Amino acid sequence: MTQTAPLKKWQEKGYPARLQEDLGDGIVRCHLSPRNCRIRPGQHGFCMVRANRDGKLVSLNYGRSVHATEETIETEAVFHYEPGARILSMGNIGCMLNCDYCHNWKTSQARFVEDKDVFYYTPEEVVDIAKRHGIKVISWTYNDPVVWHEFVVESAKLAQEAGIVNLYKSAFFISPEAIEELIPVIDIFSISIKSMDPKYYRKITKGWIEPVLDGAELVYRAGRHVEVSTLMVTDLSDDEKTARAMASFVGERLGAEVPTHFVRFHPDYKMTNTIRTPVERLEKARRIALEMGLQNVYLGNVYDTDSTNTYCHGCGDLLVTRYGLNANVLGVSADGHCVKCSADANMRRIADVPKASVVDALPAGADLDIATFDWYGDIRALHVQVRNDSSQLDRVYHRRNRPGTRGGSWGVINLRPGESYRFIAAKSTLDEVGVAVAVPRTCTSSLHQVFDRAHFPTLEVDAGTLNADVTPLPLYVNPRAKD
Ligand code: SF4
């Protein structure tokens, strides 16, 4: 494809791309995803973040990212690897797919990415952020890490050397050569299978399903921790057929112990003329998969259900409780077994995870601005972005509010001079009404409503709601639509 619009700042500098083939006459082929784009000088591939510059394939998004964000591992549809662990989520720009319902379309579709939304990191900086904030897992996520391959591989290697676990959350439309480069550095693969129906997969995502299933099997056979999920789109893929196809795939080509997530859909991007997936259809899909022999089946983007908890297969004891993006480990040993009956829970643990720091009360006399945000509708999580504009260490505080009490301890985030940080605060109990954030006046801060997990919000709370009803999402206007 030819680059027609003027280059944005983030597109100006290219970084040497891996997995390229010289086809002669200045033409290159990209072997990163199964598209194998053939790219002439001055053109870019389908993803719009890999281009041919002077006969060489370059990555346009190396180190260019949305804001690094502290979240929890449940955000990534990972339930069997250190439940409740804090993670550092790193998203980037572009995608090798173009799903009609993408909920990160403002960043996954490169043509919508504005320079103001792009942050610049080096591999060393990413690892340093995780270390300084006591985070043991880096998640390569959001739009899709496939198209960030060079940066992911280099950063994940550094993280690994620092004792940090790497998580890869992806639609996994990726070539076997690229997977071989990931296997040595990635510990956890959370694979989103967009559909089990080949025709539907092609129509909705503009990709094809076979490499995704083959890739999932490849990393599973390589001994990596794998969890799989599928989005149950209302009236399109929220049926029994999808549940049976997922369960067959996991049971036959992976293993019955592989955690499988049926995820609730919300209308977004080009697919807004519909409703959220009815929860009873998700519950039914889960029942079918369990009846077909899968051991660990969960619902995603659903609150107030027992179907997100983990029970022991040996004695039936409750091992992990979950509420939204929060988890509480009750009965799993350090080596991933039920503490009551010693059955294998297929649960990986991380030793010596640093606890987030908390204080009982705000420091007396501190000059703080306190903002509160109440949960409403489907908004049960918030990204808080803060930047320390002073020349000394600053502390930001946050806590959950419950009716009547408005009390409880405060989580503390330490910020170096000049540091910008983003973290999630997600509803953790049924009775919680919202969140409070206390920020020094020397900091700049903004709040961003999170709609479902693995959603990177680009709108600030103050920007209001652009879509109708309760969805604080950017509105996609089809340029081909007639007035
Ligand atoms: S990553 Fe995929 S879509 Fe992008 S240029 Fe390479 S082959 Fe094409």
Tab-separated table of C-alpha atoms and ligand atoms in Angstrom:
chain	number	residue	atom	x	y	z
A	1	MET	CA	0.000	0.000	0.000
A	2	THR	CA	1.263	3.507	-0.743
A	3	GLN	CA	1.674	6.072	1.990
A	4	THR	CA	-0.670	8.869	0.910
A	5	ALA	CA	-1.225	11.060	4.003
A	6	PRO	CA	1.710	13.150	5.305
A	7	LEU	CA	3.867	11.290	7.824
A	8	LYS	CA	3.119	11.833	11.476
A	9	LYS	CA	6.068	12.383	13.808
A	10	TRP	CA	5.826	8.856	15.191
A	11	GLN	CA	6.127	7.423	11.658
A	12	GLU	CA	9.249	9.335	10.670
A	13	LYS	CA	12.005	7.099	12.007
A	14	GLY	CA	12.321	3.482	10.928
A	15	TYR	CA	14.023	0.724	12.904
A	16	PRO	CA	15.533	-2.293	11.085
A	17	ALA	CA	12.866	-4.990	10.897
A	18	ARG	CA	13.447	-8.685	11.487
A	19	LEU	CA	11.960	-11.405	9.308
A	20	GLN	CA	12.331	-9.618	5.986
A	21	GLU	CA	13.158	-11.051	2.587
A	22	ASP	CA	14.783	-9.153	-0.245
A	23	LEU	CA	12.796	-9.886	-3.425
A	24	GLY	CA	15.036	-7.800	-5.686
A	25	ASP	CA	14.295	-4.479	-7.444
A	26	GLY	CA	14.012	-2.827	-4.017
A	27	ILE	CA	10.984	-4.905	-3.121
A	28	VAL	CA	10.801	-6.654	0.271
A	29	ARG	CA	8.552	-9.265	1.797
A	30	CYS	CA	7.584	-9.204	5.474
A	31	HIS	CA	7.411	-12.594	7.181
A	32	LEU	CA	6.111	-11.392	10.544
A	33	SER	CA	2.448	-12.252	10.064
A	34	PRO	CA	0.805	-14.750	7.693
A	35	ARG	CA	-0.061	-11.921	5.307
A	36	ASN	CA	3.557	-11.950	4.068
A	37	CYS	CA	3.065	-8.487	2.601
A	38	ARG	CA	5.091	-7.736	-0.521
A	39	ILE	CA	6.120	-4.101	-0.134
A	40	ARG	CA	7.551	-1.754	-2.739
A	41	PRO	CA	9.807	1.217	-1.810
A	42	GLY	CA	7.774	3.997	-0.171
A	43	GLN	CA	4.896	1.663	0.659
A	44	HIS	CA	3.807	0.032	3.889
A	45	GLY	CA	2.172	-3.247	4.812
A	46	PHE	CA	-1.432	-3.927	5.810
A	47	CYS	CA	-0.604	-3.081	9.446
A	48	MET	CA	0.708	0.370	8.398
A	49	VAL	CA	3.588	0.141	10.871
A	50	ARG	CA	6.081	-1.727	8.713
A	51	ALA	CA	7.340	0.032	5.620
A	52	ASN	CA	9.840	-0.273	2.813
A	53	ARG	CA	12.380	2.537	3.127
A	54	ASP	CA	15.045	2.477	0.446
A	55	GLY	CA	14.648	-1.224	-0.208
A	56	LYS	CA	14.755	-2.255	3.445
A	57	LEU	CA	11.869	-3.263	5.684
A	58	VAL	CA	11.640	-1.063	8.788
A	59	SER	CA	9.454	-0.987	11.851
A	60	LEU	CA	7.766	2.415	12.303
A	61	ASN	CA	6.566	1.768	15.849
A	62	TYR	CA	9.740	0.582	17.567
A	63	GLY	CA	9.559	2.029	21.102
A	64	ARG	CA	6.426	4.002	20.237
A	65	SER	CA	3.573	3.158	22.463
A	66	VAL	CA	0.474	4.155	24.307
A	67	HIS	CA	1.204	5.028	27.929
A	68	ALA	CA	2.712	2.217	30.017
A	69	THR	CA	0.002	1.197	32.500
A	70	GLU	CA	-0.040	-0.726	35.755
A	71	GLU	CA	-2.958	-3.183	35.788
A	72	THR	CA	-3.651	-6.663	37.167
A	73	ILE	CA	-3.024	-9.943	35.387
A	74	GLU	CA	-6.778	-10.648	35.183
A	75	THR	CA	-6.977	-7.761	32.686
A	76	GLU	CA	-5.235	-10.065	30.228
A	77	ALA	CA	-7.535	-13.095	30.548
A	78	VAL	CA	-4.868	-14.883	32.568
A	79	PHE	CA	-6.343	-16.637	35.607
A	80	HIS	CA	-3.800	-19.379	36.299
A	81	TYR	CA	-0.557	-17.437	36.726
A	82	GLU	CA	-0.072	-15.597	40.015
A	83	PRO	CA	-3.695	-14.400	40.403
A	84	GLY	CA	-3.964	-10.725	41.333
A	85	ALA	CA	-0.388	-9.952	40.212
A	86	ARG	CA	0.280	-6.369	39.251
A	87	ILE	CA	1.474	-6.126	35.651
A	88	LEU	CA	2.941	-3.393	33.475
A	89	SER	CA	0.857	-3.267	30.305
A	90	MET	CA	2.648	-2.102	27.177
A	91	GLY	CA	0.534	-1.432	24.106
A	92	ASN	CA	1.655	0.035	20.824
A	93	ILE	CA	0.338	1.146	17.457
A	94	GLY	CA	-1.065	-0.790	14.498
A	95	CYS	CA	-2.394	-4.305	13.964
A	96	MET	CA	-2.175	-7.114	11.432
A	97	LEU	CA	-5.970	-7.507	11.686
A	98	ASN	CA	-8.830	-5.021	11.381
A	99	CYS	CA	-11.711	-6.450	13.427
A	100	ASP	CA	-15.060	-4.764	12.903
A	101	TYR	CA	-15.668	-4.614	16.674
A	102	CYS	CA	-12.141	-3.685	17.842
A	103	HIS	CA	-12.341	-1.869	21.165
A	104	ASN	CA	-8.848	-0.449	20.797
A	105	TRP	CA	-9.365	0.791	17.235
A	106	LYS	CA	-8.031	4.280	18.046
A	107	THR	CA	-4.600	2.717	18.552
A	108	SER	CA	-4.770	-0.540	16.596
A	109	GLN	CA	-5.619	1.183	13.333
A	110	ALA	CA	-2.551	3.302	12.726
A	111	ARG	CA	-4.320	5.928	10.614
A	112	PHE	CA	-6.233	7.110	13.723
A	113	VAL	CA	-3.164	7.475	15.958
A	114	GLU	CA	-2.329	11.076	16.845
A	115	ASP	CA	1.157	12.188	17.865
A	116	LYS	CA	-0.212	13.467	21.177
A	117	ASP	CA	-1.230	9.915	22.146
A	118	VAL	CA	2.196	8.409	21.470
A	119	PHE	CA	4.803	7.866	24.191
A	120	TYR	CA	8.406	6.885	23.565
A	121	TYR	CA	10.222	4.139	25.493
A	122	THR	CA	13.447	2.192	25.256
A	123	PRO	CA	13.645	-1.467	26.340
A	124	GLU	CA	15.755	-0.353	29.319
A	125	GLU	CA	13.128	2.194	30.382
A	126	VAL	CA	10.307	-0.378	30.284
A	127	VAL	CA	12.242	-2.771	32.508
A	128	ASP	CA	13.265	0.075	34.807
A	129	ILE	CA	9.627	1.188	35.275
A	130	ALA	CA	8.586	-2.356	36.215
A	131	LYS	CA	11.481	-2.737	38.653
A	132	ARG	CA	10.981	0.614	40.371
A	133	HIS	CA	7.276	-0.060	40.889
A	134	GLY	CA	7.784	-3.602	42.180
A	135	ILE	CA	6.039	-5.220	39.184
A	136	LYS	CA	7.044	-8.779	38.263
A	137	VAL	CA	5.106	-9.186	35.000
A	138	ILE	CA	5.319	-7.144	31.797
A	139	SER	CA	2.358	-7.638	29.478
A	140	TRP	CA	2.733	-7.015	25.738
A	141	THR	CA	-0.861	-6.202	24.945
A	142	TYR	CA	-3.767	-3.978	23.777
A	143	ASN	CA	-3.750	-3.355	19.997
A	144	ASP	CA	-1.540	-6.363	19.353
A	145	PRO	CA	2.096	-7.074	20.174
A	146	VAL	CA	2.708	-8.991	16.924
A	147	VAL	CA	3.347	-5.772	15.004
A	148	TRP	CA	5.791	-4.593	17.693
A	149	HIS	CA	7.978	-7.638	17.274
A	150	GLU	CA	11.466	-6.149	17.401
A	151	PHE	CA	10.710	-4.048	20.473
A	152	VAL	CA	8.955	-6.926	22.246
A	153	VAL	CA	11.739	-9.430	21.632
A	154	GLU	CA	14.507	-7.041	22.715
A	155	SER	CA	12.654	-5.745	25.783
A	156	ALA	CA	11.396	-9.161	26.869
A	157	LYS	CA	14.953	-10.486	26.821
A	158	LEU	CA	16.094	-7.660	29.108
A	159	ALA	CA	13.096	-8.213	31.373
A	160	GLN	CA	13.844	-11.910	31.563
A	161	GLU	CA	17.422	-11.147	32.623
A	162	ALA	CA	15.992	-8.955	35.383
A	163	GLY	CA	13.791	-11.816	36.667
A	164	ILE	CA	10.581	-10.383	35.213
A	165	VAL	CA	7.917	-12.607	33.623
A	166	ASN	CA	6.719	-11.742	30.092
A	167	LEU	CA	3.073	-12.077	29.083
A	168	TYR	CA	1.956	-11.940	25.442
A	169	LYS	CA	-1.731	-11.068	24.929
A	170	SER	CA	-2.539	-11.380	21.272
A	171	ALA	CA	-4.884	-12.436	18.501
A	172	PHE	CA	-1.813	-14.444	17.447
A	173	PHE	CA	-2.143	-13.993	13.712
A	174	ILE	CA	1.599	-14.497	13.440
A	175	SER	CA	4.086	-16.540	11.434
A	176	PRO	CA	5.804	-19.658	12.812
A	177	GLU	CA	9.216	-17.948	12.343
A	178	ALA	CA	8.145	-15.101	14.611
A	179	ILE	CA	6.742	-17.521	17.191
A	180	GLU	CA	10.094	-19.301	17.315
A	181	GLU	CA	11.691	-15.972	18.277
A	182	LEU	CA	9.122	-15.409	21.023
A	183	ILE	CA	9.211	-18.805	22.700
A	184	PRO	CA	12.566	-18.286	24.475
A	185	VAL	CA	11.514	-14.966	26.020
A	186	ILE	CA	7.756	-15.196	26.620
A	187	ASP	CA	6.427	-17.093	29.655
A	188	ILE	CA	2.665	-16.658	29.223
A	189	PHE	CA	0.608	-16.602	26.026
A	190	SER	CA	-2.960	-15.325	26.337
A	191	ILE	CA	-4.440	-15.993	22.914
A	192	SER	CA	-7.637	-14.398	21.725
A	193	ILE	CA	-9.296	-16.610	19.116
A	194	LYS	CA	-11.602	-14.177	17.409
A	195	SER	CA	-13.907	-16.894	16.107
A	196	MET	CA	-13.914	-20.640	15.556
A	197	ASP	CA	-15.756	-20.250	12.261
A	198	PRO	CA	-13.286	-19.776	9.353
A	199	LYS	CA	-15.763	-17.810	7.216
A	200	TYR	CA	-16.767	-15.519	10.022
A	201	TYR	CA	-13.090	-15.081	11.053
A	202	ARG	CA	-12.172	-13.875	7.590
A	203	LYS	CA	-15.149	-11.534	7.294
A	204	ILE	CA	-14.862	-9.904	10.723
A	205	THR	CA	-11.083	-9.768	11.222
A	206	LYS	CA	-9.762	-9.735	7.616
A	207	GLY	CA	-7.376	-12.494	8.670
A	208	TRP	CA	-7.730	-16.271	8.666
A	209	ILE	CA	-7.944	-18.715	11.512
A	210	GLU	CA	-5.588	-21.607	10.674
A	211	PRO	CA	-2.292	-19.909	11.642
A	212	VAL	CA	-3.845	-18.795	14.934
A	213	LEU	CA	-4.796	-22.333	15.959
A	214	ASP	CA	-1.472	-23.735	14.744
A	215	GLY	CA	0.397	-21.029	16.657
A	216	ALA	CA	-1.498	-21.726	19.878
A	217	GLU	CA	-0.616	-25.395	19.584
A	218	LEU	CA	3.031	-24.559	18.868
A	219	VAL	CA	3.510	-22.503	22.053
A	220	TYR	CA	1.559	-25.027	24.118
A	221	ARG	CA	3.767	-27.891	22.879
A	222	ALA	CA	6.818	-25.723	23.669
A	223	GLY	CA	5.739	-25.856	27.318
A	224	ARG	CA	4.653	-22.263	27.686
A	225	HIS	CA	1.745	-21.282	29.925
A	226	VAL	CA	-1.238	-20.824	27.597
A	227	GLU	CA	-4.740	-19.483	28.182
A	228	VAL	CA	-7.261	-18.947	25.395
A	229	SER	CA	-10.278	-16.718	25.076
A	230	THR	CA	-12.962	-15.952	22.546
A	231	LEU	CA	-15.216	-12.937	22.235
A	232	MET	CA	-18.866	-14.008	22.156
A	233	VAL	CA	-20.378	-11.416	19.834
A	234	THR	CA	-24.119	-10.992	20.249
A	235	ASP	CA	-26.102	-13.089	17.742
A	236	LEU	CA	-22.952	-13.787	15.716
A	237	SER	CA	-20.751	-16.017	17.833
A	238	ASP	CA	-22.442	-16.351	21.229
A	239	ASP	CA	-24.003	-19.695	20.413
A	240	GLU	CA	-23.601	-23.338	21.310
A	241	LYS	CA	-21.642	-24.016	18.127
A	242	THR	CA	-18.868	-21.630	19.192
A	243	ALA	CA	-18.731	-23.164	22.660
A	244	ARG	CA	-18.432	-26.671	21.231
A	245	ALA	CA	-15.799	-25.669	18.669
A	246	MET	CA	-13.684	-23.926	21.342
A	247	ALA	CA	-13.939	-26.862	23.722
A	248	SER	CA	-13.024	-29.329	20.949
A	249	PHE	CA	-10.019	-27.278	19.911
A	250	VAL	CA	-8.711	-26.845	23.462
A	251	GLY	CA	-9.409	-30.458	24.446
A	252	GLU	CA	-7.999	-32.043	21.288
A	253	ARG	CA	-5.099	-29.818	20.261
A	254	LEU	CA	-4.068	-28.240	23.572
A	255	GLY	CA	-5.016	-29.807	26.906
A	256	ALA	CA	-8.164	-30.018	29.021
A	257	GLU	CA	-6.393	-28.072	31.776
A	258	VAL	CA	-5.822	-24.984	29.580
A	259	PRO	CA	-7.902	-22.116	31.003
A	260	THR	CA	-10.574	-21.069	28.513
A	261	HIS	CA	-12.418	-17.753	28.696
A	262	PHE	CA	-15.753	-16.845	27.107
A	263	VAL	CA	-15.701	-13.074	26.910
A	264	ARG	CA	-18.612	-10.667	26.894
A	265	PHE	CA	-18.726	-8.305	23.916
A	266	HIS	CA	-19.660	-4.623	23.917
A	267	PRO	CA	-20.672	-2.694	20.777
A	268	ASP	CA	-17.747	-0.689	19.407
A	269	TYR	CA	-16.006	0.653	16.284
A	270	LYS	CA	-18.007	-0.433	13.204
A	271	MET	CA	-20.262	-2.796	15.140
A	272	THR	CA	-22.457	-0.568	17.254
A	273	ASN	CA	-25.914	-1.519	16.045
A	274	THR	CA	-26.287	-4.334	18.550
A	275	ILE	CA	-26.271	-5.052	22.298
A	276	ARG	CA	-23.894	-6.553	24.853
A	277	THR	CA	-23.798	-10.343	24.943
A	278	PRO	CA	-26.581	-11.632	27.218
A	279	VAL	CA	-24.850	-13.177	30.237
A	280	GLU	CA	-26.988	-16.335	30.143
A	281	ARG	CA	-25.506	-17.212	26.726
A	282	LEU	CA	-22.009	-16.966	28.190
A	283	GLU	CA	-22.988	-19.111	31.166
A	284	LYS	CA	-24.430	-21.675	28.763
A	285	ALA	CA	-21.218	-21.737	26.714
A	286	ARG	CA	-19.261	-22.339	29.913
A	287	ARG	CA	-21.524	-25.222	30.943
A	288	ILE	CA	-21.082	-26.852	27.525
A	289	ALA	CA	-17.284	-26.574	27.639
A	290	LEU	CA	-17.192	-28.047	31.143
A	291	GLU	CA	-19.479	-30.911	30.079
A	292	MET	CA	-17.115	-31.562	27.162
A	293	GLY	CA	-14.274	-32.096	29.613
A	294	LEU	CA	-12.451	-28.776	29.966
A	295	GLN	CA	-11.327	-28.210	33.535
A	296	ASN	CA	-10.981	-24.447	33.808
A	297	VAL	CA	-13.621	-22.388	32.021
A	298	TYR	CA	-14.350	-18.775	32.885
A	299	LEU	CA	-16.414	-15.805	31.841
A	300	GLY	CA	-14.800	-12.475	30.973
A	301	ASN	CA	-16.170	-8.947	31.367
A	302	VAL	CA	-18.860	-10.317	33.700
A	303	TYR	CA	-19.169	-9.327	37.339
A	304	ASP	CA	-21.169	-10.852	40.187
A	305	THR	CA	-20.876	-14.447	38.976
A	306	ASP	CA	-19.343	-17.572	40.445
A	307	SER	CA	-18.083	-18.390	36.939
A	308	THR	CA	-14.907	-16.357	37.428
A	309	ASN	CA	-13.785	-18.263	40.536
A	310	THR	CA	-11.395	-21.227	40.572
A	311	TYR	CA	-12.337	-24.472	42.325
A	312	CYS	CA	-10.140	-27.478	43.042
A	313	HIS	CA	-10.707	-30.456	40.741
A	314	GLY	CA	-9.749	-32.786	43.531
A	315	CYS	CA	-11.811	-31.731	46.536
A	316	GLY	CA	-13.981	-28.908	45.193
A	317	ASP	CA	-12.478	-26.318	47.529
A	318	LEU	CA	-12.585	-22.683	46.490
A	319	LEU	CA	-9.018	-21.780	45.457
A	320	VAL	CA	-9.274	-18.266	44.020
A	321	THR	CA	-12.102	-15.736	44.179
A	322	ARG	CA	-12.340	-13.027	41.553
A	323	TYR	CA	-14.335	-9.885	41.156
A	324	GLY	CA	-13.813	-8.180	37.808
A	325	LEU	CA	-10.114	-7.495	37.480
A	326	ASN	CA	-9.256	-8.379	41.068
A	327	ALA	CA	-8.386	-11.752	42.562
A	328	ASN	CA	-7.894	-13.198	46.003
A	329	VAL	CA	-5.891	-16.407	46.385
A	330	LEU	CA	-7.382	-18.563	49.129
A	331	GLY	CA	-5.945	-22.043	48.847
A	332	VAL	CA	-3.131	-22.472	46.311
A	333	SER	CA	0.358	-23.485	47.418
A	334	ALA	CA	3.569	-21.881	46.181
A	335	ASP	CA	3.946	-24.726	43.683
A	336	GLY	CA	0.393	-24.378	42.325
A	337	HIS	CA	-1.445	-27.137	44.189
A	338	CYS	CA	-4.599	-27.141	46.303
A	339	VAL	CA	-3.475	-26.635	49.912
A	340	LYS	CA	-6.290	-28.871	51.166
A	341	CYS	CA	-5.959	-31.996	48.986
A	342	SER	CA	-2.691	-31.342	47.070
A	343	ALA	CA	-4.349	-31.750	43.652
A	344	ASP	CA	-2.573	-29.939	40.802
A	345	ALA	CA	-4.412	-26.681	40.119
A	346	ASN	CA	-2.417	-25.963	36.942
A	347	MET	CA	-1.562	-22.675	38.594
A	348	ARG	CA	1.843	-21.008	38.222
A	349	ARG	CA	3.007	-18.840	41.087
A	350	ILE	CA	5.720	-16.162	41.241
A	351	ALA	CA	7.936	-16.187	44.314
A	352	ASP	CA	8.395	-13.072	46.429
A	353	VAL	CA	5.959	-10.747	44.651
A	354	PRO	CA	6.413	-7.308	46.246
A	355	LYS	CA	3.214	-6.026	47.821
A	356	ALA	CA	1.850	-2.658	46.692
A	357	SER	CA	2.616	-0.085	49.366
A	358	VAL	CA	-0.291	1.283	51.438
A	359	VAL	CA	-0.791	3.786	54.232
A	360	ASP	CA	-3.670	4.009	56.728
A	361	ALA	CA	-4.214	7.743	56.245
A	362	LEU	CA	-3.109	10.601	54.043
A	363	PRO	CA	-0.098	12.480	55.439
A	364	ALA	CA	-1.224	15.322	57.718
A	365	GLY	CA	-0.889	18.734	56.114
A	366	ALA	CA	-0.072	17.390	52.651
A	367	ASP	CA	-1.122	19.709	49.832
A	368	LEU	CA	-3.305	17.279	47.864
A	369	ASP	CA	-6.139	17.554	45.362
A	370	ILE	CA	-8.648	14.782	45.987
A	371	ALA	CA	-10.809	13.599	43.077
A	372	THR	CA	-13.524	10.979	43.397
A	373	PHE	CA	-15.128	8.887	40.691
A	374	ASP	CA	-18.210	6.716	41.226
A	375	TRP	CA	-18.754	3.499	39.282
A	376	TYR	CA	-21.793	3.595	37.008
A	377	GLY	CA	-23.337	1.354	34.389
A	378	ASP	CA	-20.606	-0.770	32.846
A	379	ILE	CA	-17.822	1.509	34.035
A	380	ARG	CA	-16.140	-0.309	36.865
A	381	ALA	CA	-12.517	0.568	36.232
A	382	LEU	CA	-10.546	3.729	35.742
A	383	HIS	CA	-7.090	4.540	34.403
A	384	VAL	CA	-5.415	7.292	36.404
A	385	GLN	CA	-2.576	9.092	34.645
A	386	VAL	CA	-0.254	11.279	36.712
A	387	ARG	CA	2.907	13.228	35.966
A	388	ASN	CA	5.241	14.596	38.589
A	389	ASP	CA	6.069	18.114	37.428
A	390	SER	CA	8.260	18.892	40.445
A	391	SER	CA	11.975	18.337	40.956
A	392	GLN	CA	11.492	16.024	43.918
A	393	LEU	CA	9.890	12.670	44.687
A	394	ASP	CA	6.081	12.886	44.846
A	395	ARG	CA	3.452	10.459	46.109
A	396	VAL	CA	0.012	9.808	44.637
A	397	TYR	CA	-2.624	8.035	46.768
A	398	HIS	CA	-5.700	6.050	45.781
A	399	ARG	CA	-8.365	4.030	47.553
A	400	ARG	CA	-11.755	2.420	46.970
A	401	ASN	CA	-14.840	4.021	48.483
A	402	ARG	CA	-17.601	2.023	50.164
A	403	PRO	CA	-20.988	3.400	51.225
A	404	GLY	CA	-21.025	4.994	54.635
A	405	THR	CA	-17.375	4.427	55.432
A	406	ARG	CA	-15.390	6.309	52.784
A	407	GLY	CA	-12.476	5.025	54.834
A	408	GLY	CA	-9.834	2.378	54.494
A	409	SER	CA	-6.200	2.382	53.532
A	410	TRP	CA	-4.646	4.245	50.628
A	411	GLY	CA	-2.462	2.701	47.940
A	412	VAL	CA	0.714	4.712	47.329
A	413	ILE	CA	2.478	5.351	44.026
A	414	ASN	CA	5.956	6.914	44.186
A	415	LEU	CA	6.874	9.156	41.273
A	416	ARG	CA	10.359	10.347	40.405
A	417	PRO	CA	10.795	13.972	39.286
A	418	GLY	CA	9.380	14.263	35.766
A	419	GLU	CA	7.914	10.749	35.799
A	420	SER	CA	4.596	10.048	34.081
A	421	TYR	CA	2.686	6.985	35.294
A	422	ARG	CA	-0.659	5.396	34.569
A	423	PHE	CA	-2.433	2.811	36.713
A	424	ILE	CA	-5.789	1.101	36.915
A	425	ALA	CA	-8.242	1.243	39.792
A	426	ALA	CA	-10.928	-1.400	39.300
A	427	LYS	CA	-14.042	-2.206	41.309
A	428	SER	CA	-13.073	-5.015	43.656
A	429	THR	CA	-16.190	-5.798	45.688
A	430	LEU	CA	-19.936	-5.720	45.152
A	431	ASP	CA	-20.530	-2.932	47.674
A	432	GLU	CA	-17.804	-0.598	46.443
A	433	VAL	CA	-19.137	2.677	45.020
A	434	GLY	CA	-16.057	4.224	43.440
A	435	VAL	CA	-12.508	5.377	43.826
A	436	ALA	CA	-10.718	8.377	45.344
A	437	VAL	CA	-7.386	9.687	44.077
A	438	ALA	CA	-5.244	12.161	46.030
A	439	VAL	CA	-2.657	13.956	43.899
A	440	PRO	CA	-0.058	16.565	44.985
A	441	ARG	CA	-0.612	19.966	43.410
A	442	THR	CA	2.808	19.610	41.790
A	443	CYS	CA	1.432	16.783	39.626
A	444	THR	CA	-0.720	16.838	36.508
A	445	SER	CA	-3.401	14.150	36.427
A	446	SER	CA	-6.215	12.834	34.261
A	447	LEU	CA	-8.856	10.092	34.601
A	448	HIS	CA	-9.896	7.702	31.820
A	449	GLN	CA	-12.890	5.363	31.997
A	450	VAL	CA	-12.110	1.750	31.161
A	451	PHE	CA	-14.781	-0.187	29.294
A	452	ASP	CA	-14.077	-3.912	29.756
A	453	ARG	CA	-10.705	-5.507	30.152
A	454	ALA	CA	-7.679	-4.910	27.933
A	455	HIS	CA	-9.276	-1.655	26.807
A	456	PHE	CA	-6.862	1.259	26.592
A	457	PRO	CA	-9.045	4.364	26.897
A	458	THR	CA	-7.950	7.343	24.858
A	459	LEU	CA	-10.643	9.697	26.172
A	460	GLU	CA	-10.454	11.610	29.416
A	461	VAL	CA	-13.424	11.626	31.784
A	462	ASP	CA	-13.779	15.358	31.207
A	463	ALA	CA	-14.150	14.766	27.467
A	464	GLY	CA	-17.567	13.315	28.252
A	465	THR	CA	-19.399	10.665	26.314
A	466	LEU	CA	-19.267	10.772	22.575
A	467	ASN	CA	-21.296	7.666	21.927
A	468	ALA	CA	-24.886	7.419	23.082
A	469	ASP	CA	-25.967	6.133	26.477
A	470	VAL	CA	-23.273	5.033	28.879
A	471	THR	CA	-20.357	4.265	26.582
A	472	PRO	CA	-17.429	6.657	27.044
A	473	LEU	CA	-15.922	5.506	23.790
A	474	PRO	CA	-14.693	7.397	20.779
A	475	LEU	CA	-17.223	7.442	17.988
A	476	TYR	CA	-16.224	5.884	14.675
A	477	VAL	CA	-17.680	7.696	11.689
A	478	ASN	CA	-17.590	5.659	8.529
A	479	PRO	CA	-16.058	7.940	5.860
A	480	ARG	CA	-18.076	6.123	3.173
A	481	ALA	CA	-21.412	6.601	4.923
A	482	LYS	CA	-23.886	8.886	3.145
A	483	ASP	CA	-25.064	11.952	5.093
B	1	SF4	S1	3.290	-7.590	10.045
B	1	SF4	FE1	1.835	-8.646	8.685
B	1	SF4	S2	0.513	-6.966	7.978
B	1	SF4	FE2	2.384	-5.989	8.784
B	1	SF4	S3	3.743	-5.781	7.012
B	1	SF4	FE3	4.265	-7.717	8.042
B	1	SF4	S4	3.087	-9.261	6.934
B	1	SF4	FE4	2.156	-7.276	6.445
